[in-house]
């Protein structure tokens, strides 16, 4: 099991450089990240977007882009389709978001004829580390599913569990976060969390131990759990945090980064290949870690297949 995000990067480097198709690649942080990825032997890019802007940005960071890896397409939707085509034909083995909205790229990914859909729900999975903790943890879903149904939450759990397996957590403990630990019909998230826990016990969600509803303090503090009378294997040993909706997940993620000074990497899981879809506010270092995570997940998927 990996203890640090840098360990993910080193393990991914050992796989050899990934081939990444970048949709709307005229983004300065993406270009900077790809220059760093090239320098450490992590990845090489296929750049689809406004070629003039891409080359200008590349020159500013000393990144040489061969003509064979540059496709001029200034229209975002068309750039997404052309980047996806590179993955479908095997030229690239990962897809990355550049200066394009997540919604535009997701629509192209989910296109029935030319996309990368598999029938699985797409969900974002973030791997993070926080000072004071000696392990990596995961959370979901802060970017794709706005108000997931029970069925969608089950798929969000399955996706996160599979990512955890790919980074060496064979049976992750999963906290189904809510505002409290009691089932309350007026708080639908608690009902869903209880249902997901039962689904796990009956084998409908496998490969992990789920517990919920549970508030955030109990999984992180034995003191809080004891005062609340909660006994669970996940206490001070949680690997995955599942938020009830996108707003709670996004707030939790930003709190991890800005209050707790955490670091992260993330992918969108559920398509034919892991998708590197990050916020414009993410640093090049976060993009590097996300590339590494995508590479490890893609390699794990091939092994399982």
PDB file of C-alpha atoms in Angstrom:
ATOM      1  CA  UNK A   1       0.000   0.000   0.000  1.00  0.00           C
ATOM      2  CA  UNK A   2       1.271   3.469  -0.900  1.00  0.00           C
ATOM      3  CA  UNK A   3       1.770   5.918   1.960  1.00  0.00           C
ATOM      4  CA  UNK A   4       2.519   9.078   0.001  1.00  0.00           C
ATOM      5  CA  UNK A   5       1.407  10.648  -3.262  1.00  0.00           C
ATOM      6  CA  UNK A   6       5.013  10.757  -4.411  1.00  0.00           C
ATOM      7  CA  UNK A   7       5.037   6.960  -4.117  1.00  0.00           C
ATOM      8  CA  UNK A   8       2.243   6.846  -6.711  1.00  0.00           C
ATOM      9  CA  UNK A   9       4.329   8.924  -9.082  1.00  0.00           C
ATOM     10  CA  UNK A  10       7.377   6.688  -8.672  1.00  0.00           C
ATOM     11  CA  UNK A  11       5.308   3.540  -9.209  1.00  0.00           C
ATOM     12  CA  UNK A  12       3.732   5.032 -12.331  1.00  0.00           C
ATOM     13  CA  UNK A  13       7.136   6.018 -13.715  1.00  0.00           C
ATOM     14  CA  UNK A  14       8.133   2.355 -13.525  1.00  0.00           C
ATOM     15  CA  UNK A  15       5.313   1.527 -15.950  1.00  0.00           C
ATOM     16  CA  UNK A  16       6.940   3.605 -18.673  1.00  0.00           C
ATOM     17  CA  UNK A  17       5.607   6.834 -20.167  1.00  0.00           C
ATOM     18  CA  UNK A  18       1.863   7.071 -20.686  1.00  0.00           C
ATOM     19  CA  UNK A  19       0.454   8.441 -23.935  1.00  0.00           C
ATOM     20  CA  UNK A  20      -2.059  11.151 -23.084  1.00  0.00           C
ATOM     21  CA  UNK A  21      -4.523  12.780 -25.481  1.00  0.00           C
ATOM     22  CA  UNK A  22      -5.271  16.290 -24.230  1.00  0.00           C
ATOM     23  CA  UNK A  23      -8.518  17.969 -25.271  1.00  0.00           C
ATOM     24  CA  UNK A  24      -8.179  21.763 -25.699  1.00  0.00           C
ATOM     25  CA  UNK A  25      -4.520  21.595 -24.716  1.00  0.00           C
ATOM     26  CA  UNK A  26      -3.976  25.373 -24.905  1.00  0.00           C
ATOM     27  CA  UNK A  27      -3.873  25.646 -21.111  1.00  0.00           C
ATOM     28  CA  UNK A  28      -0.729  26.941 -19.372  1.00  0.00           C
ATOM     29  CA  UNK A  29      -0.974  24.653 -16.326  1.00  0.00           C
ATOM     30  CA  UNK A  30      -1.541  21.595 -18.519  1.00  0.00           C
ATOM     31  CA  UNK A  31       1.452  22.498 -20.694  1.00  0.00           C
ATOM     32  CA  UNK A  32       3.603  23.024 -17.583  1.00  0.00           C
ATOM     33  CA  UNK A  33       2.446  19.697 -16.147  1.00  0.00           C
ATOM     34  CA  UNK A  34       3.221  17.871 -19.380  1.00  0.00           C
ATOM     35  CA  UNK A  35       6.678  19.432 -19.493  1.00  0.00           C
ATOM     36  CA  UNK A  36       7.324  18.094 -15.986  1.00  0.00           C
ATOM     37  CA  UNK A  37       5.810  14.725 -16.940  1.00  0.00           C
ATOM     38  CA  UNK A  38       8.191  14.552 -19.905  1.00  0.00           C
ATOM     39  CA  UNK A  39      11.191  15.510 -17.785  1.00  0.00           C
ATOM     40  CA  UNK A  40      10.604  12.683 -15.279  1.00  0.00           C
ATOM     41  CA  UNK A  41       9.669  10.095 -17.907  1.00  0.00           C
ATOM     42  CA  UNK A  42       6.068   9.867 -16.735  1.00  0.00           C
ATOM     43  CA  UNK A  43       4.095  10.743 -19.852  1.00  0.00           C
ATOM     44  CA  UNK A  44       4.096  12.174 -23.347  1.00  0.00           C
ATOM     45  CA  UNK A  45       1.258  14.155 -24.838  1.00  0.00           C
ATOM     46  CA  UNK A  46      -0.862  14.389 -27.961  1.00  0.00           C
ATOM     47  CA  UNK A  47      -2.044  17.986 -28.032  1.00  0.00           C
ATOM     48  CA  UNK A  48      -5.434  18.783 -29.548  1.00  0.00           C
ATOM     49  CA  UNK A  49      -6.569  22.408 -29.539  1.00  0.00           C
ATOM     50  CA  UNK A  50      -5.509  25.829 -30.757  1.00  0.00           C
ATOM     51  CA  UNK A  51      -2.093  24.943 -32.182  1.00  0.00           C
ATOM     52  CA  UNK A  52      -0.795  28.512 -32.176  1.00  0.00           C
ATOM     53  CA  UNK A  53      -1.533  28.959 -28.476  1.00  0.00           C
ATOM     54  CA  UNK A  54      -0.231  25.471 -27.637  1.00  0.00           C
ATOM     55  CA  UNK A  55       3.102  26.143 -29.342  1.00  0.00           C
ATOM     56  CA  UNK A  56       3.425  29.558 -27.728  1.00  0.00           C
ATOM     57  CA  UNK A  57       2.818  28.087 -24.276  1.00  0.00           C
ATOM     58  CA  UNK A  58       5.157  25.173 -24.988  1.00  0.00           C
ATOM     59  CA  UNK A  59       7.989  27.514 -25.982  1.00  0.00           C
ATOM     60  CA  UNK A  60       7.568  29.439 -22.735  1.00  0.00           C
ATOM     61  CA  UNK A  61       8.338  26.306 -20.669  1.00  0.00           C
ATOM     62  CA  UNK A  62      10.863  24.719 -23.057  1.00  0.00           C
ATOM     63  CA  UNK A  63       8.560  21.917 -24.170  1.00  0.00           C
ATOM     64  CA  UNK A  64       9.171  20.662 -27.690  1.00  0.00           C
ATOM     65  CA  UNK A  65       6.060  19.285 -29.386  1.00  0.00           C
ATOM     66  CA  UNK A  66       6.588  17.323 -32.611  1.00  0.00           C
ATOM     67  CA  UNK A  67       4.158  18.070 -35.440  1.00  0.00           C
ATOM     68  CA  UNK A  68       3.009  14.452 -35.284  1.00  0.00           C
ATOM     69  CA  UNK A  69       1.613  15.098 -31.789  1.00  0.00           C
ATOM     70  CA  UNK A  70      -0.103  18.399 -32.503  1.00  0.00           C
ATOM     71  CA  UNK A  71      -3.630  18.623 -33.904  1.00  0.00           C
ATOM     72  CA  UNK A  72      -5.046  22.063 -34.611  1.00  0.00           C
ATOM     73  CA  UNK A  73      -8.691  22.242 -33.542  1.00  0.00           C
ATOM     74  CA  UNK A  74      -9.821  25.523 -31.941  1.00  0.00           C
ATOM     75  CA  UNK A  75     -13.398  24.352 -31.321  1.00  0.00           C
ATOM     76  CA  UNK A  76     -13.682  22.762 -27.859  1.00  0.00           C
ATOM     77  CA  UNK A  77     -16.319  20.151 -28.695  1.00  0.00           C
ATOM     78  CA  UNK A  78     -14.453  19.078 -31.832  1.00  0.00           C
ATOM     79  CA  UNK A  79     -11.164  18.981 -29.907  1.00  0.00           C
ATOM     80  CA  UNK A  80     -12.780  16.663 -27.364  1.00  0.00           C
ATOM     81  CA  UNK A  81     -13.974  14.319 -30.099  1.00  0.00           C
ATOM     82  CA  UNK A  82     -10.559  14.247 -31.775  1.00  0.00           C
ATOM     83  CA  UNK A  83      -8.754  13.598 -28.488  1.00  0.00           C
ATOM     84  CA  UNK A  84     -11.164  10.766 -27.710  1.00  0.00           C
ATOM     85  CA  UNK A  85     -10.575   9.326 -31.183  1.00  0.00           C
ATOM     86  CA  UNK A  86      -6.852   9.079 -30.371  1.00  0.00           C
ATOM     87  CA  UNK A  87      -7.753   6.934 -27.351  1.00  0.00           C
ATOM     88  CA  UNK A  88     -10.245   4.806 -29.255  1.00  0.00           C
ATOM     89  CA  UNK A  89      -7.693   4.021 -31.985  1.00  0.00           C
ATOM     90  CA  UNK A  90      -4.961   3.204 -29.442  1.00  0.00           C
ATOM     91  CA  UNK A  91      -2.645   6.110 -30.237  1.00  0.00           C
ATOM     92  CA  UNK A  92      -3.166   7.373 -26.670  1.00  0.00           C
ATOM     93  CA  UNK A  93      -4.071   5.370 -23.602  1.00  0.00           C
ATOM     94  CA  UNK A  94      -5.343   8.182 -21.352  1.00  0.00           C
ATOM     95  CA  UNK A  95      -7.505  11.283 -21.825  1.00  0.00           C
ATOM     96  CA  UNK A  96      -6.837  14.637 -20.142  1.00  0.00           C
ATOM     97  CA  UNK A  97      -8.878  17.819 -19.862  1.00  0.00           C
ATOM     98  CA  UNK A  98      -7.305  21.051 -21.006  1.00  0.00           C
ATOM     99  CA  UNK A  99      -9.007  24.443 -21.378  1.00  0.00           C
ATOM    100  CA  UNK A 100     -12.451  22.944 -21.820  1.00  0.00           C
ATOM    101  CA  UNK A 101     -15.438  22.626 -19.505  1.00  0.00           C
ATOM    102  CA  UNK A 102     -15.952  19.319 -17.743  1.00  0.00           C
ATOM    103  CA  UNK A 103     -19.509  19.172 -19.094  1.00  0.00           C
ATOM    104  CA  UNK A 104     -18.362  19.514 -22.717  1.00  0.00           C
ATOM    105  CA  UNK A 105     -15.734  16.820 -22.351  1.00  0.00           C
ATOM    106  CA  UNK A 106     -18.081  14.505 -20.427  1.00  0.00           C
ATOM    107  CA  UNK A 107     -20.699  14.773 -23.191  1.00  0.00           C
ATOM    108  CA  UNK A 108     -18.114  13.679 -25.742  1.00  0.00           C
ATOM    109  CA  UNK A 109     -16.936  10.821 -23.519  1.00  0.00           C
ATOM    110  CA  UNK A 110     -20.517   9.579 -23.091  1.00  0.00           C
ATOM    111  CA  UNK A 111     -21.403   9.743 -26.796  1.00  0.00           C
ATOM    112  CA  UNK A 112     -22.812   6.345 -27.748  1.00  0.00           C
ATOM    113  CA  UNK A 113     -21.140   6.221 -31.144  1.00  0.00           C
ATOM    114  CA  UNK A 114     -17.768   7.917 -30.703  1.00  0.00           C
ATOM    115  CA  UNK A 115     -17.179   8.170 -26.961  1.00  0.00           C
ATOM    116  CA  UNK A 116     -15.579   6.062 -24.259  1.00  0.00           C
ATOM    117  CA  UNK A 117     -18.656   4.955 -22.348  1.00  0.00           C
ATOM    118  CA  UNK A 118     -18.833   1.484 -20.802  1.00  0.00           C
ATOM    119  CA  UNK A 119     -22.264   1.480 -19.194  1.00  0.00           C
ATOM    120  CA  UNK A 120     -20.708   2.390 -15.852  1.00  0.00           C
ATOM    121  CA  UNK A 121     -21.512   5.605 -14.009  1.00  0.00           C
ATOM    122  CA  UNK A 122     -18.781   8.227 -14.265  1.00  0.00           C
ATOM    123  CA  UNK A 123     -17.623   9.583 -10.906  1.00  0.00           C
ATOM    124  CA  UNK A 124     -14.656  11.544  -9.664  1.00  0.00           C
ATOM    125  CA  UNK A 125     -12.316   9.816  -7.218  1.00  0.00           C
ATOM    126  CA  UNK A 126      -9.765  11.909  -5.355  1.00  0.00           C
ATOM    127  CA  UNK A 127      -6.747  10.447  -3.568  1.00  0.00           C
ATOM    128  CA  UNK A 128      -5.353  12.740  -0.904  1.00  0.00           C
ATOM    129  CA  UNK A 129      -2.870  13.004   1.910  1.00  0.00           C
ATOM    130  CA  UNK A 130      -3.112  15.240   4.958  1.00  0.00           C
ATOM    131  CA  UNK A 131      -0.379  16.201   7.436  1.00  0.00           C
ATOM    132  CA  UNK A 132      -0.626  14.019  10.530  1.00  0.00           C
ATOM    133  CA  UNK A 133      -1.924  10.938   8.697  1.00  0.00           C
ATOM    134  CA  UNK A 134       0.433   8.155   7.627  1.00  0.00           C
ATOM    135  CA  UNK A 135      -1.638   6.880   4.719  1.00  0.00           C
ATOM    136  CA  UNK A 136      -3.423   7.907   1.565  1.00  0.00           C
ATOM    137  CA  UNK A 137      -7.194   8.313   1.650  1.00  0.00           C
ATOM    138  CA  UNK A 138      -9.858   8.693  -1.019  1.00  0.00           C
ATOM    139  CA  UNK A 139     -13.063  10.678  -1.393  1.00  0.00           C
ATOM    140  CA  UNK A 140     -15.924  10.943  -3.897  1.00  0.00           C
ATOM    141  CA  UNK A 141     -17.702  12.598  -5.743  1.00  0.00           C
ATOM    142  CA  UNK A 142     -16.841  16.288  -5.877  1.00  0.00           C
ATOM    143  CA  UNK A 143     -17.230  16.942  -9.603  1.00  0.00           C
ATOM    144  CA  UNK A 144     -19.635  14.823 -11.655  1.00  0.00           C
ATOM    145  CA  UNK A 145     -22.826  13.636  -9.932  1.00  0.00           C
ATOM    146  CA  UNK A 146     -24.799  16.527  -8.450  1.00  0.00           C
ATOM    147  CA  UNK A 147     -27.472  14.806  -6.356  1.00  0.00           C
ATOM    148  CA  UNK A 148     -26.887  11.071  -6.783  1.00  0.00           C
ATOM    149  CA  UNK A 149     -29.677   8.566  -6.277  1.00  0.00           C
ATOM    150  CA  UNK A 150     -29.203   5.466  -4.141  1.00  0.00           C
ATOM    151  CA  UNK A 151     -28.297   3.438  -7.227  1.00  0.00           C
ATOM    152  CA  UNK A 152     -25.790   6.083  -8.305  1.00  0.00           C
ATOM    153  CA  UNK A 153     -24.284   6.227  -4.814  1.00  0.00           C
ATOM    154  CA  UNK A 154     -23.751   2.477  -4.990  1.00  0.00           C
ATOM    155  CA  UNK A 155     -21.851   2.966  -8.262  1.00  0.00           C
ATOM    156  CA  UNK A 156     -19.864   5.850  -6.755  1.00  0.00           C
ATOM    157  CA  UNK A 157     -18.841   3.478  -3.956  1.00  0.00           C
ATOM    158  CA  UNK A 158     -17.884   0.724  -6.406  1.00  0.00           C
ATOM    159  CA  UNK A 159     -15.782   3.109  -8.477  1.00  0.00           C
ATOM    160  CA  UNK A 160     -13.926   4.412  -5.423  1.00  0.00           C
ATOM    161  CA  UNK A 161     -13.361   0.872  -4.157  1.00  0.00           C
ATOM    162  CA  UNK A 162     -11.830  -0.183  -7.467  1.00  0.00           C
ATOM    163  CA  UNK A 163      -9.486   2.821  -7.427  1.00  0.00           C
ATOM    164  CA  UNK A 164      -8.490   1.923  -3.863  1.00  0.00           C
ATOM    165  CA  UNK A 165      -7.693  -1.625  -4.993  1.00  0.00           C
ATOM    166  CA  UNK A 166      -5.534  -0.213  -7.789  1.00  0.00           C
ATOM    167  CA  UNK A 167      -3.364   1.689  -5.309  1.00  0.00           C
ATOM    168  CA  UNK A 168      -2.863  -1.267  -3.008  1.00  0.00           C
ATOM    169  CA  UNK A 169      -5.740  -1.066  -0.511  1.00  0.00           C
ATOM    170  CA  UNK A 170      -7.192  -4.584  -0.819  1.00  0.00           C
ATOM    171  CA  UNK A 171     -10.263  -4.109   1.399  1.00  0.00           C
ATOM    172  CA  UNK A 172     -10.877  -0.424   2.086  1.00  0.00           C
ATOM    173  CA  UNK A 173     -13.007   0.893   4.923  1.00  0.00           C
ATOM    174  CA  UNK A 174     -15.662   3.257   3.587  1.00  0.00           C
ATOM    175  CA  UNK A 175     -17.398   6.002   5.588  1.00  0.00           C
ATOM    176  CA  UNK A 176     -20.806   7.046   4.237  1.00  0.00           C
ATOM    177  CA  UNK A 177     -20.855  10.631   5.438  1.00  0.00           C
ATOM    178  CA  UNK A 178     -23.952  12.355   6.741  1.00  0.00           C
ATOM    179  CA  UNK A 179     -24.739  14.984   9.378  1.00  0.00           C
ATOM    180  CA  UNK A 180     -25.423  12.365  12.066  1.00  0.00           C
ATOM    181  CA  UNK A 181     -25.384   8.633  12.745  1.00  0.00           C
ATOM    182  CA  UNK A 182     -29.109   7.978  13.159  1.00  0.00           C
ATOM    183  CA  UNK A 183     -31.443   7.176  10.267  1.00  0.00           C
ATOM    184  CA  UNK A 184     -33.884  10.037   9.891  1.00  0.00           C
ATOM    185  CA  UNK A 185     -36.582   9.937   7.232  1.00  0.00           C
ATOM    186  CA  UNK A 186     -36.419  13.729   6.954  1.00  0.00           C
ATOM    187  CA  UNK A 187     -32.736  13.462   5.988  1.00  0.00           C
ATOM    188  CA  UNK A 188     -32.686  11.230   2.871  1.00  0.00           C
ATOM    189  CA  UNK A 189     -28.878  10.938   2.916  1.00  0.00           C
ATOM    190  CA  UNK A 190     -29.098   8.952   6.161  1.00  0.00           C
ATOM    191  CA  UNK A 191     -31.607   6.551   4.610  1.00  0.00           C
ATOM    192  CA  UNK A 192     -29.374   6.049   1.565  1.00  0.00           C
ATOM    193  CA  UNK A 193     -26.303   5.473   3.754  1.00  0.00           C
ATOM    194  CA  UNK A 194     -28.109   2.833   5.788  1.00  0.00           C
ATOM    195  CA  UNK A 195     -29.264   1.124   2.589  1.00  0.00           C
ATOM    196  CA  UNK A 196     -25.723   1.121   1.181  1.00  0.00           C
ATOM    197  CA  UNK A 197     -24.448  -0.450   4.404  1.00  0.00           C
ATOM    198  CA  UNK A 198     -27.025  -3.241   4.114  1.00  0.00           C
ATOM    199  CA  UNK A 199     -26.155  -3.705   0.434  1.00  0.00           C
ATOM    200  CA  UNK A 200     -22.528  -4.159   1.439  1.00  0.00           C
ATOM    201  CA  UNK A 201     -23.355  -6.748   4.100  1.00  0.00           C
ATOM    202  CA  UNK A 202     -25.440  -8.713   1.599  1.00  0.00           C
ATOM    203  CA  UNK A 203     -22.782  -8.709  -1.108  1.00  0.00           C
ATOM    204  CA  UNK A 204     -24.264  -6.127  -3.445  1.00  0.00           C
ATOM    205  CA  UNK A 205     -21.238  -3.846  -2.951  1.00  0.00           C
ATOM    206  CA  UNK A 206     -18.111  -5.952  -2.645  1.00  0.00           C
ATOM    207  CA  UNK A 207     -14.431  -5.557  -1.912  1.00  0.00           C
ATOM    208  CA  UNK A 208     -14.762  -3.161   1.019  1.00  0.00           C
ATOM    209  CA  UNK A 209     -16.379  -2.560   4.407  1.00  0.00           C
ATOM    210  CA  UNK A 210     -19.038   0.179   4.370  1.00  0.00           C
ATOM    211  CA  UNK A 211     -20.473   1.938   7.417  1.00  0.00           C
ATOM    212  CA  UNK A 212     -23.031   4.696   7.671  1.00  0.00           C
ATOM    213  CA  UNK A 213     -24.728   6.956   8.204  1.00  0.00           C
ATOM    214  CA  UNK A 214     -21.849   8.526  10.069  1.00  0.00           C
ATOM    215  CA  UNK A 215     -20.677  12.100  10.695  1.00  0.00           C
ATOM    216  CA  UNK A 216     -17.134  13.100   9.788  1.00  0.00           C
ATOM    217  CA  UNK A 217     -15.820  13.306  13.354  1.00  0.00           C
ATOM    218  CA  UNK A 218     -16.367   9.641  14.268  1.00  0.00           C
ATOM    219  CA  UNK A 219     -14.235   8.067  11.499  1.00  0.00           C
ATOM    220  CA  UNK A 220     -11.395  10.453  12.379  1.00  0.00           C
ATOM    221  CA  UNK A 221     -11.570  10.420  16.187  1.00  0.00           C
ATOM    222  CA  UNK A 222     -11.915   7.453  18.544  1.00  0.00           C
ATOM    223  CA  UNK A 223     -12.816   9.940  21.283  1.00  0.00           C
ATOM    224  CA  UNK A 224     -15.772  11.212  19.243  1.00  0.00           C
ATOM    225  CA  UNK A 225     -16.835   7.684  18.328  1.00  0.00           C
ATOM    226  CA  UNK A 226     -16.733   6.511  21.945  1.00  0.00           C
ATOM    227  CA  UNK A 227     -18.742   9.495  23.158  1.00  0.00           C
ATOM    228  CA  UNK A 228     -21.340   8.723  20.502  1.00  0.00           C
ATOM    229  CA  UNK A 229     -21.357   5.019  21.333  1.00  0.00           C
ATOM    230  CA  UNK A 230     -20.128   3.987  17.894  1.00  0.00           C
ATOM    231  CA  UNK A 231     -18.109   0.820  17.414  1.00  0.00           C
ATOM    232  CA  UNK A 232     -16.828   0.177  13.902  1.00  0.00           C
ATOM    233  CA  UNK A 233     -13.701  -1.015  12.070  1.00  0.00           C
ATOM    234  CA  UNK A 234     -13.615   2.323  10.257  1.00  0.00           C
ATOM    235  CA  UNK A 235     -12.884   4.382  13.392  1.00  0.00           C
ATOM    236  CA  UNK A 236      -9.514   6.078  12.864  1.00  0.00           C
ATOM    237  CA  UNK A 237      -9.036   3.644   9.983  1.00  0.00           C
ATOM    238  CA  UNK A 238     -11.149   5.009   7.123  1.00  0.00           C
ATOM    239  CA  UNK A 239      -9.799   4.723   3.591  1.00  0.00           C
ATOM    240  CA  UNK A 240     -12.679   6.178   1.557  1.00  0.00           C
ATOM    241  CA  UNK A 241     -15.072   9.008   2.390  1.00  0.00           C
ATOM    242  CA  UNK A 242     -18.299   9.096   0.364  1.00  0.00           C
ATOM    243  CA  UNK A 243     -20.162  12.407   0.531  1.00  0.00           C
ATOM    244  CA  UNK A 244     -23.947  12.569   0.158  1.00  0.00           C
ATOM    245  CA  UNK A 245     -23.895  15.036  -2.759  1.00  0.00           C
ATOM    246  CA  UNK A 246     -21.584  17.157  -4.877  1.00  0.00           C
ATOM    247  CA  UNK A 247     -21.841  20.214  -2.640  1.00  0.00           C
ATOM    248  CA  UNK A 248     -20.760  18.378   0.508  1.00  0.00           C
ATOM    249  CA  UNK A 249     -17.990  16.614  -1.404  1.00  0.00           C
ATOM    250  CA  UNK A 250     -16.690  19.795  -2.975  1.00  0.00           C
ATOM    251  CA  UNK A 251     -16.648  21.630   0.358  1.00  0.00           C
ATOM    252  CA  UNK A 252     -14.861  18.706   2.009  1.00  0.00           C
ATOM    253  CA  UNK A 253     -12.286  18.590  -0.774  1.00  0.00           C
ATOM    254  CA  UNK A 254     -11.549  22.318  -0.596  1.00  0.00           C
ATOM    255  CA  UNK A 255     -11.296  22.084   3.190  1.00  0.00           C
ATOM    256  CA  UNK A 256      -8.744  19.277   2.823  1.00  0.00           C
ATOM    257  CA  UNK A 257      -6.642  21.436   0.505  1.00  0.00           C
ATOM    258  CA  UNK A 258      -6.922  24.859   2.095  1.00  0.00           C
ATOM    259  CA  UNK A 259      -7.663  24.297   5.801  1.00  0.00           C
ATOM    260  CA  UNK A 260      -5.755  21.048   6.330  1.00  0.00           C
ATOM    261  CA  UNK A 261      -3.002  21.871   3.786  1.00  0.00           C
ATOM    262  CA  UNK A 262      -3.553  18.534   2.103  1.00  0.00           C
ATOM    263  CA  UNK A 263      -2.354  17.443  -1.320  1.00  0.00           C
ATOM    264  CA  UNK A 264      -4.217  15.394  -3.876  1.00  0.00           C
ATOM    265  CA  UNK A 265      -4.571  13.783  -7.259  1.00  0.00           C
ATOM    266  CA  UNK A 266      -7.793  12.734  -8.924  1.00  0.00           C
ATOM    267  CA  UNK A 267      -9.418  10.994 -11.854  1.00  0.00           C
ATOM    268  CA  UNK A 268     -12.872  10.355 -13.228  1.00  0.00           C
ATOM    269  CA  UNK A 269     -13.543   6.633 -13.242  1.00  0.00           C
ATOM    270  CA  UNK A 270     -16.089   4.587 -15.163  1.00  0.00           C
ATOM    271  CA  UNK A 271     -15.115   5.229 -18.787  1.00  0.00           C
ATOM    272  CA  UNK A 272     -13.040   2.959 -21.014  1.00  0.00           C
ATOM    273  CA  UNK A 273      -9.915   4.618 -19.597  1.00  0.00           C
ATOM    274  CA  UNK A 274      -9.417   6.797 -16.499  1.00  0.00           C
ATOM    275  CA  UNK A 275     -10.057  10.457 -17.266  1.00  0.00           C
ATOM    276  CA  UNK A 276      -7.798  13.220 -15.957  1.00  0.00           C
ATOM    277  CA  UNK A 277     -10.440  15.933 -15.445  1.00  0.00           C
ATOM    278  CA  UNK A 278      -9.245  18.558 -13.009  1.00  0.00           C
ATOM    279  CA  UNK A 279     -10.381  22.003 -11.956  1.00  0.00           C
ATOM    280  CA  UNK A 280      -8.679  25.022 -13.484  1.00  0.00           C
ATOM    281  CA  UNK A 281      -7.533  25.870  -9.936  1.00  0.00           C
ATOM    282  CA  UNK A 282      -5.422  22.716  -9.624  1.00  0.00           C
ATOM    283  CA  UNK A 283      -1.647  23.088  -9.759  1.00  0.00           C
ATOM    284  CA  UNK A 284       0.678  21.374 -12.258  1.00  0.00           C
ATOM    285  CA  UNK A 285       1.867  19.198  -9.349  1.00  0.00           C
ATOM    286  CA  UNK A 286      -1.683  17.999  -8.762  1.00  0.00           C
ATOM    287  CA  UNK A 287      -1.947  17.192 -12.460  1.00  0.00           C
ATOM    288  CA  UNK A 288       1.270  15.155 -12.277  1.00  0.00           C
ATOM    289  CA  UNK A 289      -0.129  13.122  -9.377  1.00  0.00           C
ATOM    290  CA  UNK A 290      -3.400  12.687 -11.247  1.00  0.00           C
ATOM    291  CA  UNK A 291      -1.570  11.375 -14.311  1.00  0.00           C
ATOM    292  CA  UNK A 292       0.243   8.882 -12.091  1.00  0.00           C
ATOM    293  CA  UNK A 293      -3.010   7.776 -10.473  1.00  0.00           C
ATOM    294  CA  UNK A 294      -4.638   7.317 -13.883  1.00  0.00           C
ATOM    295  CA  UNK A 295      -1.688   5.222 -15.052  1.00  0.00           C
ATOM    296  CA  UNK A 296      -1.862   2.919 -12.016  1.00  0.00           C
ATOM    297  CA  UNK A 297      -5.626   2.508 -12.333  1.00  0.00           C
ATOM    298  CA  UNK A 298      -5.380   1.803 -16.068  1.00  0.00           C
ATOM    299  CA  UNK A 299      -2.637  -0.782 -15.485  1.00  0.00           C
ATOM    300  CA  UNK A 300      -4.650  -2.424 -12.715  1.00  0.00           C
ATOM    301  CA  UNK A 301      -7.672  -2.620 -14.993  1.00  0.00           C
ATOM    302  CA  UNK A 302      -5.640  -4.356 -17.691  1.00  0.00           C
ATOM    303  CA  UNK A 303      -4.325  -6.852 -15.136  1.00  0.00           C
ATOM    304  CA  UNK A 304      -7.826  -7.611 -13.909  1.00  0.00           C
ATOM    305  CA  UNK A 305      -9.089  -8.053 -17.463  1.00  0.00           C
TER     306      UNK A 305
END
